[in-house]
Coordinates of C-alpha atoms in Angstrom, one line a residue:
M12 CA 157.4 104.6 24.7
R13 CA 157.4 104.7 20.8
L14 CA 153.7 103.6 20.8
L15 CA 152.7 106.6 22.9
T16 CA 151.3 109.7 21.2
A17 CA 152.6 113.1 22.2
R18 CA 149.4 113.7 24.3
D19 CA 150.0 110.4 26.1
R20 CA 153.5 111.4 26.9
V21 CA 152.4 114.8 28.3
V22 CA 149.7 113.0 30.5
L23 CA 152.3 110.5 31.6
G24 CA 154.8 113.2 32.4
L25 CA 152.2 115.1 34.5
M26 CA 151.2 112.0 36.4
I27 CA 154.8 111.3 37.3
G28 CA 156.2 114.8 37.5
V29 CA 153.5 116.5 39.6
P30 CA 153.6 114.0 42.5
A31 CA 157.4 113.9 42.3
L32 CA 157.5 117.7 42.6
F33 CA 155.2 117.6 45.7
V34 CA 157.4 115.0 47.4
L35 CA 160.5 117.0 46.5
A36 CA 159.0 120.2 47.9
I37 CA 157.3 118.9 51.0
V38 CA 159.7 116.1 52.0
W39 CA 163.2 116.2 50.6
L40 CA 163.9 120.0 50.5
P41 CA 162.8 120.5 54.1
T42 CA 164.8 117.5 55.1
L43 CA 167.9 118.7 53.3
G44 CA 167.4 122.2 54.8
T45 CA 167.2 120.7 58.3
I46 CA 170.4 118.8 57.8
L47 CA 172.3 121.9 56.5
L48 CA 170.9 124.1 59.4
S49 CA 172.1 121.5 61.9
F50 CA 175.7 122.6 61.2
T51 CA 174.9 126.3 61.8
S52 CA 174.1 128.7 64.6
W53 CA 171.0 130.8 63.8
N54 CA 168.1 132.2 65.8
G55 CA 165.8 132.5 62.8
I56 CA 165.8 136.3 62.9
G57 CA 167.3 138.3 60.1
G58 CA 168.5 137.2 56.7
L59 CA 170.4 134.2 55.7
D60 CA 173.6 136.2 55.9
R61 CA 173.4 136.0 59.7
I62 CA 173.8 132.2 59.6
E63 CA 177.1 131.1 61.1
V64 CA 178.6 127.8 60.3
V65 CA 179.7 126.0 63.4
G66 CA 180.5 122.5 62.1
L67 CA 179.7 119.7 64.6
R68 CA 179.4 122.0 67.6
N69 CA 175.6 121.5 67.9
Y70 CA 176.0 117.7 67.9
E71 CA 178.8 117.9 70.5
N72 CA 176.6 120.1 72.8
I73 CA 173.7 117.7 72.4
I74 CA 175.7 114.7 73.5
T75 CA 177.9 116.3 76.2
N76 CA 176.1 119.3 77.5
Y77 CA 172.3 118.8 77.1
P78 CA 170.8 116.6 79.8
P79 CA 167.2 116.6 78.3
F80 CA 168.6 114.7 75.3
D81 CA 169.5 111.6 77.4
I82 CA 166.1 111.7 79.1
A83 CA 164.4 112.0 75.7
V84 CA 166.2 109.1 74.2
R85 CA 165.4 107.0 77.3
N86 CA 161.7 108.0 77.1
N87 CA 161.5 107.2 73.4
L88 CA 163.0 103.8 74.0
L89 CA 160.6 103.2 76.8
W90 CA 157.8 104.3 74.5
L91 CA 158.9 101.7 72.0
G92 CA 159.3 99.0 74.6
V93 CA 155.7 99.5 76.0
F94 CA 154.2 99.6 72.5
F95 CA 156.1 96.5 71.4
L96 CA 155.7 94.4 74.5
V97 CA 152.3 95.5 75.8
A98 CA 150.1 97.6 73.4
T99 CA 150.8 95.7 70.2
P100 CA 150.3 92.2 71.7
L101 CA 147.1 93.5 73.4
G102 CA 145.8 94.8 70.1
M103 CA 146.5 91.5 68.4
F104 CA 144.8 89.6 71.2
M105 CA 141.7 91.8 70.9
A106 CA 141.7 91.2 67.1
V107 CA 141.8 87.4 67.7
L108 CA 138.8 87.7 70.1
L109 CA 136.8 89.9 67.8
D110 CA 137.5 87.6 64.8
R111 CA 135.4 84.9 66.5
E112 CA 132.3 87.0 65.7
L113 CA 131.1 87.1 69.3
R114 CA 127.8 88.6 70.1
G115 CA 128.1 92.4 70.1
S116 CA 131.5 92.2 68.5
W117 CA 130.7 95.3 66.4
F118 CA 130.3 97.3 69.6
Y119 CA 133.6 96.2 71.0
R120 CA 135.3 96.8 67.6
S121 CA 133.9 100.4 67.5
A122 CA 134.8 101.0 71.1
L123 CA 138.4 99.9 70.7
Y124 CA 138.8 101.9 67.4
L125 CA 137.1 105.0 68.7
P126 CA 140.4 106.5 70.4
V127 CA 142.1 106.4 67.0
V128 CA 139.6 108.7 65.3
L129 CA 139.3 111.1 68.2
S130 CA 141.1 114.4 67.9
L131 CA 144.2 114.9 69.9
A132 CA 142.6 117.8 71.9
L133 CA 139.6 115.6 72.8
A134 CA 141.9 112.6 73.8
G135 CA 144.0 114.8 75.9
F136 CA 140.9 116.3 77.6
I137 CA 139.5 112.8 78.3
W138 CA 142.8 111.7 80.0
Q139 CA 143.0 115.0 81.9
L140 CA 139.7 114.1 83.5
Q141 CA 141.1 110.7 84.5
Y142 CA 144.5 112.0 85.8
S143 CA 143.5 115.3 87.4
R144 CA 144.9 115.4 91.0
D145 CA 141.9 117.1 92.6
Q146 CA 139.0 116.1 90.4
G147 CA 140.3 113.1 88.5
L148 CA 138.4 109.8 88.3
I149 CA 141.4 107.6 89.2
N150 CA 142.1 109.3 92.5
A151 CA 138.4 109.1 93.3
V152 CA 138.2 105.4 92.5
L153 CA 141.3 104.7 94.6
G154 CA 139.7 106.7 97.5
L155 CA 142.6 109.1 97.9
E156 CA 141.9 112.3 99.8
G157 CA 143.9 115.4 100.6
A158 CA 147.7 114.9 100.5
E159 CA 147.3 111.3 99.5
R160 CA 146.1 112.3 96.1
I161 CA 148.5 111.5 93.3
D162 CA 149.6 114.1 90.8
W163 CA 149.7 111.7 87.8
Y164 CA 150.9 114.4 85.3
G165 CA 152.9 116.6 87.7
D166 CA 155.1 113.9 89.4
P167 CA 158.1 113.4 87.1
S168 CA 158.7 109.9 88.4
I169 CA 155.4 108.6 87.1
N170 CA 154.0 111.0 84.5
I171 CA 155.7 109.2 81.6
W172 CA 153.8 106.0 82.6
A173 CA 150.6 107.9 82.8
V174 CA 151.1 109.3 79.3
L175 CA 152.1 105.8 78.0
V176 CA 148.8 104.4 79.2
A177 CA 147.0 107.1 77.2
A178 CA 149.2 106.5 74.2
S179 CA 148.6 102.8 74.4
W180 CA 144.9 103.4 74.6
R181 CA 145.1 104.8 71.0
H182 CA 147.7 102.3 69.7
V183 CA 145.7 99.2 70.7
G184 CA 142.7 100.2 68.5
Y185 CA 144.9 100.8 65.5
I186 CA 146.8 97.5 65.9
M187 CA 143.5 95.7 66.5
L188 CA 142.1 96.9 63.2
L189 CA 145.2 95.9 61.2
Y190 CA 145.3 92.4 62.6
L191 CA 141.6 92.0 62.3
A192 CA 141.9 92.7 58.5
G193 CA 144.8 90.3 58.4
L194 CA 142.9 87.5 60.1
K195 CA 139.9 87.9 57.7
A196 CA 142.3 87.3 54.8
V197 CA 143.7 84.0 56.3
D198 CA 142.4 80.9 54.4
P199 CA 140.0 79.0 56.7
A200 CA 141.3 75.7 55.2
L201 CA 144.6 76.2 57.1
R202 CA 142.8 76.4 60.4
E203 CA 140.6 73.4 59.6
A204 CA 143.7 71.4 58.6
A205 CA 145.5 72.2 61.8
Q206 CA 142.4 71.3 63.9
V207 CA 142.1 68.0 62.0
D208 CA 145.8 67.3 63.0
G209 CA 144.8 67.9 66.6
A210 CA 146.5 71.3 67.1
S211 CA 145.1 73.4 70.0
E212 CA 143.8 76.9 69.4
A213 CA 147.0 78.5 70.6
R214 CA 149.2 76.2 68.6
T215 CA 147.1 76.8 65.5
F216 CA 147.4 80.6 65.9
F217 CA 151.2 80.7 66.5
S218 CA 152.2 78.0 64.1
V219 CA 149.8 78.5 61.3
V220 CA 147.9 81.8 61.4
F221 CA 150.6 84.1 62.7
P222 CA 153.3 83.2 60.1
T223 CA 150.7 83.5 57.4
M224 CA 150.2 87.2 58.4
A225 CA 153.9 88.0 57.8
P226 CA 153.1 91.1 55.7
I227 CA 150.8 92.4 58.4
N228 CA 153.4 91.7 61.1
I229 CA 156.0 93.8 59.2
V230 CA 153.5 96.7 58.8
V231 CA 152.6 96.5 62.5
L232 CA 156.3 96.5 63.4
V233 CA 157.1 99.5 61.3
I234 CA 154.0 101.4 62.6
T235 CA 155.0 100.6 66.2
V236 CA 158.5 102.0 65.6
I237 CA 157.3 105.1 63.8
E238 CA 154.7 105.9 66.4
S239 CA 157.4 105.5 69.1
L240 CA 159.8 107.8 67.3
R241 CA 157.2 110.5 66.5
A242 CA 155.9 110.5 70.0
F243 CA 155.1 114.2 70.6
D244 CA 151.4 115.2 70.7
L245 CA 150.3 113.9 74.1
V246 CA 153.4 115.1 76.0
W247 CA 153.2 118.5 74.4
V248 CA 149.5 118.8 75.4
V249 CA 150.4 117.8 79.0
N250 CA 153.3 120.1 79.7
R251 CA 155.2 120.8 76.5
G252 CA 157.5 117.8 77.0
R253 CA 159.2 118.9 80.2
N254 CA 159.5 117.7 83.8
G255 CA 160.0 114.0 83.0
L256 CA 158.1 114.0 79.7
E257 CA 161.0 114.8 77.4
V258 CA 160.9 113.1 74.0
L259 CA 162.9 113.8 70.9
G260 CA 160.0 115.4 68.9
A261 CA 159.2 117.8 71.8
L262 CA 162.9 118.8 72.1
V263 CA 163.0 119.7 68.4
L264 CA 159.9 122.0 68.6
A265 CA 161.0 123.5 72.0
N266 CA 164.4 124.6 70.6
L267 CA 162.9 125.8 67.3
T268 CA 160.0 127.8 68.8
G269 CA 161.4 128.6 72.3
E270 CA 162.4 132.0 73.6
A271 CA 166.0 131.4 72.5
S272 CA 164.9 130.1 69.1
L273 CA 167.9 127.8 68.6
V274 CA 167.2 126.8 65.0
G275 CA 170.6 125.2 64.4
F276 CA 170.5 123.3 67.7
G277 CA 166.9 122.1 67.1
S278 CA 167.8 121.1 63.6
A279 CA 170.7 118.9 64.9
I280 CA 168.2 117.0 67.2
A281 CA 165.9 116.6 64.2
T282 CA 168.7 115.3 62.1
L283 CA 169.6 112.7 64.7
L284 CA 165.9 111.7 64.7
I285 CA 166.0 111.4 60.9
V286 CA 169.1 109.2 61.1
I287 CA 167.5 106.8 63.7
S288 CA 164.4 106.7 61.4
V289 CA 166.4 105.9 58.3
V290 CA 168.0 102.9 60.1
F291 CA 164.5 101.4 60.7
I292 CA 163.5 102.3 57.1
V293 CA 166.5 100.5 55.7
V294 CA 165.8 97.4 57.8
Y295 CA 162.1 97.5 56.7
L296 CA 163.0 97.8 53.0
G297 CA 165.6 95.1 53.2
T298 CA 163.0 92.8 54.7
I299 CA 160.5 93.6 52.1
L300 CA 163.0 93.0 49.2
R301 CA 164.1 89.7 50.7
E302 CA 160.4 88.6 51.0
E303 CA 159.8 89.5 47.3
R304 CA 162.9 87.5 46.1
K305 CA 161.6 84.3 47.8

C-alpha cells in the first residue's frame, strides 16, 4: 500500500467500494429487511409505525396452520429429485454423445440449448400448446377425445409432473452445455491411457473422465439445488402456484402481493427459504475450501 500513489488508492477504493455498496444495497439490506419483517404483522399499507412485532407467531402459523407450506416443501423436494436423478444425468449423457463430434452435432447442440435462451413467456406458451386439454398436441397424439382428454395443467394429481417435464426441458440444455465445456477440457491422454489398459468406454468415463471433472460436478450440483429452490416461474405462469403446484417461491409472492397482503407472513416463508439455501451454500463453500487445501 505504501507504494501506491494517492490516485491509485482512490481508484482502488472505487473499484472495491462501488461493487461492495451495490451488493450491500441489492442483496444484504433486502435480506436483512425480510428477516426483520418475518417477526412482524404488517399489510404493507401505511407507515412503519403500523408494524406490529409478533415474535415467532408467523413461523408457528406456517408450520402448524398453513397446509400449502407442506405441499410446497414436498413439491420443491420433488423438483430437486427429478432434476438430480433425471434431468441432470440426461444432460450429462447428451454432452457425452455430442462430445464425439457426430455428424450434425452443432444442430443437436443448438436444439438442446435453445430452451435455455427462450423467454419464460414463450416457453410457457410452447408447453401450453402441448398440454392444452382441448387443443393440445399430447392429447391429440394419444388419440383422446371428449371426456377422455386429460387436463394436464388442471388436474392437481398430475400437473406437477407436467410442469416438471417442462422445467427439465430447460434444465437438460443448461447441464449439457456445462458438461460439454468440461469434457473439452479433459486431457485426451487420460482417455488414451485408459483405452490402452483395456478399459471400456463406460469404465473410462466413470473411472477417469468423471472424477477429472470434479469442479464441473460441484457447479452442476449447486445449480441443480438452486434451480430447485428457486422454482417459481413456470408454476406462476400456469396457475399462480395453486391447485397442486405450490412451491415456496410462489407462496412468498402470493402472500406479499395477494389481496390480504401478508408482508410479515410472506417474509417468514422467504426467511425459511433463505435458511435452506444457506445450508447448501455452506456445504458448497466447505467443499470448495477442502478441494483448495488438497
